[in-house]
Amino acid sequence: REKDDKYKNWMPKFLTAKEDKDKRKSSGDVERKIFKVKKSNAEKSKKMENEEKIFRETFMYDKDINVINRATATCSVPSTRRADLPLTAGEQLDVIDVTEGSAVICRNSEGRYGYVLVEHLNFR
C-alpha cells in the first residue's frame, strides 16, 4: 500500500474539488438557470411594451418607432413635466424623432420615452 501512495501523482485539493462540483451538477440545474433568464427577459419586454403604450397615448404618436441616432446625456436633468425624460450624466439614449423646437423625443435604457433638449445631448 505504501508503494502505491509513493508513486501516486500529487494533485492539489482545489482542482479535484472543482471536478467533483462539475460532476454533481445535473441537467435540471442548468434548465432552471435558463428558465430564469428567459423569465426576466419576458418581464422586461412586457415592461417595454407597457412604456411604449403609455408613450403613444401621451404623445399621440402613431408612426413606427425607429431609432434615428444614439446620443449620450452630457449632464443630469430632472424632469419638470410628465412629457420630459429625466436624464443622468453619461446615460445612453435612442433618438426616436425630431421635433420643431430644440427638443427631440428619446428613449432611455429602461424603455421610457420623453422630450430631451438637444443642448443636453452629445451625438458621438
JSON list of C-alpha atoms in Angstrom, two decimals:
[
{"chain": "A", "resi": 1, "resn": "ARG", "atom": "CA", "xyz": [0.00, 0.00, 0.00]},
{"chain": "A", "resi": 2, "resn": "GLU", "atom": "CA", "xyz": [2.81, 2.41, 0.80]},
{"chain": "A", "resi": 3, "resn": "LYS", "atom": "CA", "xyz": [4.33, 1.74, -2.63]},
{"chain": "A", "resi": 4, "resn": "ASP", "atom": "CA", "xyz": [1.12, 2.82, -4.35]},
{"chain": "A", "resi": 5, "resn": "ASP", "atom": "CA", "xyz": [0.99, 6.06, -2.35]},
{"chain": "A", "resi": 6, "resn": "LYS", "atom": "CA", "xyz": [4.62, 6.74, -3.11]},
{"chain": "A", "resi": 7, "resn": "TYR", "atom": "CA", "xyz": [4.16, 6.67, -6.91]},
{"chain": "A", "resi": 8, "resn": "LYS", "atom": "CA", "xyz": [0.74, 8.29, -6.99]},
{"chain": "A", "resi": 9, "resn": "ASN", "atom": "CA", "xyz": [0.63, 11.65, -8.77]},
{"chain": "A", "resi": 10, "resn": "TRP", "atom": "CA", "xyz": [0.10, 14.52, -6.44]},
{"chain": "A", "resi": 11, "resn": "MET", "atom": "CA", "xyz": [-2.98, 16.66, -7.23]},
{"chain": "A", "resi": 12, "resn": "PRO", "atom": "CA", "xyz": [-3.91, 19.80, -5.35]},
{"chain": "A", "resi": 13, "resn": "LYS", "atom": "CA", "xyz": [-7.20, 19.55, -3.50]},
{"chain": "A", "resi": 14, "resn": "PHE", "atom": "CA", "xyz": [-8.69, 22.70, -5.03]},
{"chain": "A", "resi": 15, "resn": "LEU", "atom": "CA", "xyz": [-8.50, 21.14, -8.51]},
{"chain": "A", "resi": 16, "resn": "THR", "atom": "CA", "xyz": [-10.18, 17.91, -7.50]},
{"chain": "A", "resi": 17, "resn": "ALA", "atom": "CA", "xyz": [-12.95, 19.76, -5.67]},
{"chain": "A", "resi": 18, "resn": "LYS", "atom": "CA", "xyz": [-13.82, 21.66, -8.83]},
{"chain": "A", "resi": 19, "resn": "GLU", "atom": "CA", "xyz": [-14.06, 18.44, -10.83]},
{"chain": "A", "resi": 20, "resn": "ASP", "atom": "CA", "xyz": [-16.38, 16.97, -8.21]},
{"chain": "A", "resi": 21, "resn": "LYS", "atom": "CA", "xyz": [-18.54, 20.08, -8.39]},
{"chain": "A", "resi": 22, "resn": "ASP", "atom": "CA", "xyz": [-18.93, 19.69, -12.16]},
{"chain": "A", "resi": 23, "resn": "LYS", "atom": "CA", "xyz": [-19.96, 16.06, -11.72]},
{"chain": "A", "resi": 24, "resn": "ARG", "atom": "CA", "xyz": [-22.57, 17.00, -9.13]},
{"chain": "A", "resi": 25, "resn": "LYS", "atom": "CA", "xyz": [-24.32, 19.43, -11.45]},
{"chain": "A", "resi": 26, "resn": "SER", "atom": "CA", "xyz": [-27.34, 17.91, -13.09]},
{"chain": "A", "resi": 27, "resn": "SER", "atom": "CA", "xyz": [-29.16, 18.92, -16.24]},
{"chain": "A", "resi": 28, "resn": "GLY", "atom": "CA", "xyz": [-32.08, 20.10, -14.09]},
{"chain": "A", "resi": 29, "resn": "ASP", "atom": "CA", "xyz": [-29.96, 22.87, -12.57]},
{"chain": "A", "resi": 30, "resn": "VAL", "atom": "CA", "xyz": [-28.96, 24.14, -15.99]},
{"chain": "A", "resi": 31, "resn": "GLU", "atom": "CA", "xyz": [-32.55, 24.18, -17.23]},
{"chain": "A", "resi": 32, "resn": "ARG", "atom": "CA", "xyz": [-33.65, 26.17, -14.20]},
{"chain": "A", "resi": 33, "resn": "LYS", "atom": "CA", "xyz": [-30.99, 28.81, -14.83]},
{"chain": "A", "resi": 34, "resn": "ILE", "atom": "CA", "xyz": [-32.01, 29.17, -18.47]},
{"chain": "A", "resi": 35, "resn": "PHE", "atom": "CA", "xyz": [-35.65, 29.44, -17.44]},
{"chain": "A", "resi": 36, "resn": "LYS", "atom": "CA", "xyz": [-34.87, 32.28, -15.02]},
{"chain": "A", "resi": 37, "resn": "VAL", "atom": "CA", "xyz": [-33.09, 34.25, -17.73]},
{"chain": "A", "resi": 38, "resn": "LYS", "atom": "CA", "xyz": [-35.98, 33.85, -20.13]},
{"chain": "A", "resi": 39, "resn": "LYS", "atom": "CA", "xyz": [-38.44, 34.83, -17.43]},
{"chain": "A", "resi": 40, "resn": "SER", "atom": "CA", "xyz": [-36.60, 38.09, -16.68]},
{"chain": "A", "resi": 41, "resn": "ASN", "atom": "CA", "xyz": [-36.38, 38.87, -20.41]},
{"chain": "A", "resi": 42, "resn": "ALA", "atom": "CA", "xyz": [-40.11, 38.28, -20.72]},
{"chain": "A", "resi": 43, "resn": "GLU", "atom": "CA", "xyz": [-40.80, 40.63, -17.80]},
{"chain": "A", "resi": 44, "resn": "LYS", "atom": "CA", "xyz": [-38.51, 43.27, -19.30]},
{"chain": "A", "resi": 45, "resn": "SER", "atom": "CA", "xyz": [-40.14, 43.07, -22.74]},
{"chain": "A", "resi": 46, "resn": "LYS", "atom": "CA", "xyz": [-43.59, 43.32, -21.15]},
{"chain": "A", "resi": 47, "resn": "LYS", "atom": "CA", "xyz": [-42.49, 46.45, -19.28]},
{"chain": "A", "resi": 48, "resn": "MET", "atom": "CA", "xyz": [-41.09, 47.92, -22.52]},
{"chain": "A", "resi": 49, "resn": "GLU", "atom": "CA", "xyz": [-44.40, 47.27, -24.29]},
{"chain": "A", "resi": 50, "resn": "ASN", "atom": "CA", "xyz": [-46.26, 48.99, -21.47]},
{"chain": "A", "resi": 51, "resn": "GLU", "atom": "CA", "xyz": [-43.94, 52.02, -21.65]},
{"chain": "A", "resi": 52, "resn": "GLU", "atom": "CA", "xyz": [-44.46, 52.18, -25.43]},
{"chain": "A", "resi": 53, "resn": "LYS", "atom": "CA", "xyz": [-48.24, 52.10, -24.96]},
{"chain": "A", "resi": 54, "resn": "ILE", "atom": "CA", "xyz": [-48.08, 54.97, -22.46]},
{"chain": "A", "resi": 55, "resn": "PHE", "atom": "CA", "xyz": [-45.78, 56.90, -24.83]},
{"chain": "A", "resi": 56, "resn": "ARG", "atom": "CA", "xyz": [-48.19, 56.51, -27.76]},
{"chain": "A", "resi": 57, "resn": "GLU", "atom": "CA", "xyz": [-51.13, 57.69, -25.65]},
{"chain": "A", "resi": 58, "resn": "THR", "atom": "CA", "xyz": [-49.29, 60.65, -24.09]},
{"chain": "A", "resi": 59, "resn": "PHE", "atom": "CA", "xyz": [-47.60, 61.94, -27.24]},
{"chain": "A", "resi": 60, "resn": "MET", "atom": "CA", "xyz": [-50.36, 60.82, -29.65]},
{"chain": "A", "resi": 61, "resn": "TYR", "atom": "CA", "xyz": [-47.60, 59.14, -31.67]},
{"chain": "A", "resi": 62, "resn": "ASP", "atom": "CA", "xyz": [-48.91, 56.86, -34.42]},
{"chain": "A", "resi": 63, "resn": "LYS", "atom": "CA", "xyz": [-45.76, 56.46, -36.54]},
{"chain": "A", "resi": 64, "resn": "ASP", "atom": "CA", "xyz": [-43.41, 53.47, -36.35]},
{"chain": "A", "resi": 65, "resn": "ILE", "atom": "CA", "xyz": [-40.76, 53.79, -33.65]},
{"chain": "A", "resi": 66, "resn": "ASN", "atom": "CA", "xyz": [-37.38, 53.82, -35.42]},
{"chain": "A", "resi": 67, "resn": "VAL", "atom": "CA", "xyz": [-34.08, 54.81, -33.86]},
{"chain": "A", "resi": 68, "resn": "ILE", "atom": "CA", "xyz": [-32.63, 57.73, -35.84]},
{"chain": "A", "resi": 69, "resn": "ASN", "atom": "CA", "xyz": [-29.46, 58.20, -33.81]},
{"chain": "A", "resi": 70, "resn": "ARG", "atom": "CA", "xyz": [-27.81, 57.38, -30.46]},
{"chain": "A", "resi": 71, "resn": "ALA", "atom": "CA", "xyz": [-26.77, 60.09, -28.04]},
{"chain": "A", "resi": 72, "resn": "THR", "atom": "CA", "xyz": [-25.19, 60.41, -24.62]},
{"chain": "A", "resi": 73, "resn": "ALA", "atom": "CA", "xyz": [-26.53, 62.73, -21.92]},
{"chain": "A", "resi": 74, "resn": "THR", "atom": "CA", "xyz": [-23.94, 65.35, -21.01]},
{"chain": "A", "resi": 75, "resn": "CYS", "atom": "CA", "xyz": [-25.50, 66.32, -17.66]},
{"chain": "A", "resi": 76, "resn": "SER", "atom": "CA", "xyz": [-28.14, 65.20, -15.19]},
{"chain": "A", "resi": 77, "resn": "VAL", "atom": "CA", "xyz": [-31.51, 66.89, -15.65]},
{"chain": "A", "resi": 78, "resn": "PRO", "atom": "CA", "xyz": [-34.64, 66.14, -13.58]},
{"chain": "A", "resi": 79, "resn": "SER", "atom": "CA", "xyz": [-37.94, 66.13, -15.44]},
{"chain": "A", "resi": 80, "resn": "THR", "atom": "CA", "xyz": [-40.16, 69.15, -14.83]},
{"chain": "A", "resi": 81, "resn": "ARG", "atom": "CA", "xyz": [-43.14, 67.88, -16.84]},
{"chain": "A", "resi": 82, "resn": "ARG", "atom": "CA", "xyz": [-44.55, 64.43, -17.36]},
{"chain": "A", "resi": 83, "resn": "ALA", "atom": "CA", "xyz": [-43.55, 64.55, -21.03]},
{"chain": "A", "resi": 84, "resn": "ASP", "atom": "CA", "xyz": [-39.90, 65.29, -20.23]},
{"chain": "A", "resi": 85, "resn": "LEU", "atom": "CA", "xyz": [-37.41, 62.44, -19.83]},
{"chain": "A", "resi": 86, "resn": "PRO", "atom": "CA", "xyz": [-35.23, 62.65, -16.69]},
{"chain": "A", "resi": 87, "resn": "LEU", "atom": "CA", "xyz": [-31.52, 62.30, -17.52]},
{"chain": "A", "resi": 88, "resn": "THR", "atom": "CA", "xyz": [-28.43, 61.15, -15.69]},
{"chain": "A", "resi": 89, "resn": "ALA", "atom": "CA", "xyz": [-24.98, 62.16, -16.92]},
{"chain": "A", "resi": 90, "resn": "GLY", "atom": "CA", "xyz": [-23.46, 59.58, -19.29]},
{"chain": "A", "resi": 91, "resn": "GLU", "atom": "CA", "xyz": [-26.74, 57.80, -19.98]},
{"chain": "A", "resi": 92, "resn": "GLN", "atom": "CA", "xyz": [-27.19, 56.31, -23.47]},
{"chain": "A", "resi": 93, "resn": "LEU", "atom": "CA", "xyz": [-30.35, 57.43, -25.29]},
{"chain": "A", "resi": 94, "resn": "ASP", "atom": "CA", "xyz": [-32.00, 56.41, -28.56]},
{"chain": "A", "resi": 95, "resn": "VAL", "atom": "CA", "xyz": [-33.27, 59.40, -30.56]},
{"chain": "A", "resi": 96, "resn": "ILE", "atom": "CA", "xyz": [-36.70, 58.45, -31.93]},
{"chain": "A", "resi": 97, "resn": "ASP", "atom": "CA", "xyz": [-37.99, 61.64, -33.54]},
{"chain": "A", "resi": 98, "resn": "VAL", "atom": "CA", "xyz": [-37.02, 65.28, -34.09]},
{"chain": "A", "resi": 99, "resn": "THR", "atom": "CA", "xyz": [-39.50, 68.00, -33.11]},
{"chain": "A", "resi": 100, "resn": "GLU", "atom": "CA", "xyz": [-39.90, 71.57, -34.37]},
{"chain": "A", "resi": 101, "resn": "GLY", "atom": "CA", "xyz": [-38.14, 73.21, -31.42]},
{"chain": "A", "resi": 102, "resn": "SER", "atom": "CA", "xyz": [-34.83, 72.40, -29.78]},
{"chain": "A", "resi": 103, "resn": "ALA", "atom": "CA", "xyz": [-36.12, 69.16, -28.28]},
{"chain": "A", "resi": 104, "resn": "VAL", "atom": "CA", "xyz": [-36.04, 65.58, -29.54]},
{"chain": "A", "resi": 105, "resn": "ILE", "atom": "CA", "xyz": [-38.02, 62.53, -28.48]},
{"chain": "A", "resi": 106, "resn": "CYS", "atom": "CA", "xyz": [-35.72, 59.97, -26.88]},
{"chain": "A", "resi": 107, "resn": "ARG", "atom": "CA", "xyz": [-35.90, 56.55, -25.26]},
{"chain": "A", "resi": 108, "resn": "ASN", "atom": "CA", "xyz": [-33.64, 55.53, -22.37]},
{"chain": "A", "resi": 109, "resn": "SER", "atom": "CA", "xyz": [-32.33, 52.06, -21.48]},
{"chain": "A", "resi": 110, "resn": "GLU", "atom": "CA", "xyz": [-35.36, 51.39, -19.24]},
{"chain": "A", "resi": 111, "resn": "GLY", "atom": "CA", "xyz": [-37.71, 51.93, -22.18]},
{"chain": "A", "resi": 112, "resn": "ARG", "atom": "CA", "xyz": [-39.11, 55.29, -21.01]},
{"chain": "A", "resi": 113, "resn": "TYR", "atom": "CA", "xyz": [-39.80, 57.96, -23.61]},
{"chain": "A", "resi": 114, "resn": "GLY", "atom": "CA", "xyz": [-39.80, 61.73, -23.37]},
{"chain": "A", "resi": 115, "resn": "TYR", "atom": "CA", "xyz": [-38.60, 65.07, -24.65]},
{"chain": "A", "resi": 116, "resn": "VAL", "atom": "CA", "xyz": [-34.92, 65.97, -24.21]},
{"chain": "A", "resi": 117, "resn": "LEU", "atom": "CA", "xyz": [-33.31, 69.27, -25.15]},
{"chain": "A", "resi": 118, "resn": "VAL", "atom": "CA", "xyz": [-30.58, 68.95, -27.77]},
{"chain": "A", "resi": 119, "resn": "GLU", "atom": "CA", "xyz": [-28.26, 71.06, -25.56]},
{"chain": "A", "resi": 120, "resn": "HIS", "atom": "CA", "xyz": [-28.14, 68.19, -23.04]},
{"chain": "A", "resi": 121, "resn": "LEU", "atom": "CA", "xyz": [-27.08, 65.58, -25.62]},
{"chain": "A", "resi": 122, "resn": "ASN", "atom": "CA", "xyz": [-23.77, 64.61, -27.21]},
{"chain": "A", "resi": 123, "resn": "PHE", "atom": "CA", "xyz": [-24.04, 62.88, -30.61]},
{"chain": "A", "resi": 124, "resn": "ARG", "atom": "CA", "xyz": [-20.73, 60.99, -30.87]}
]
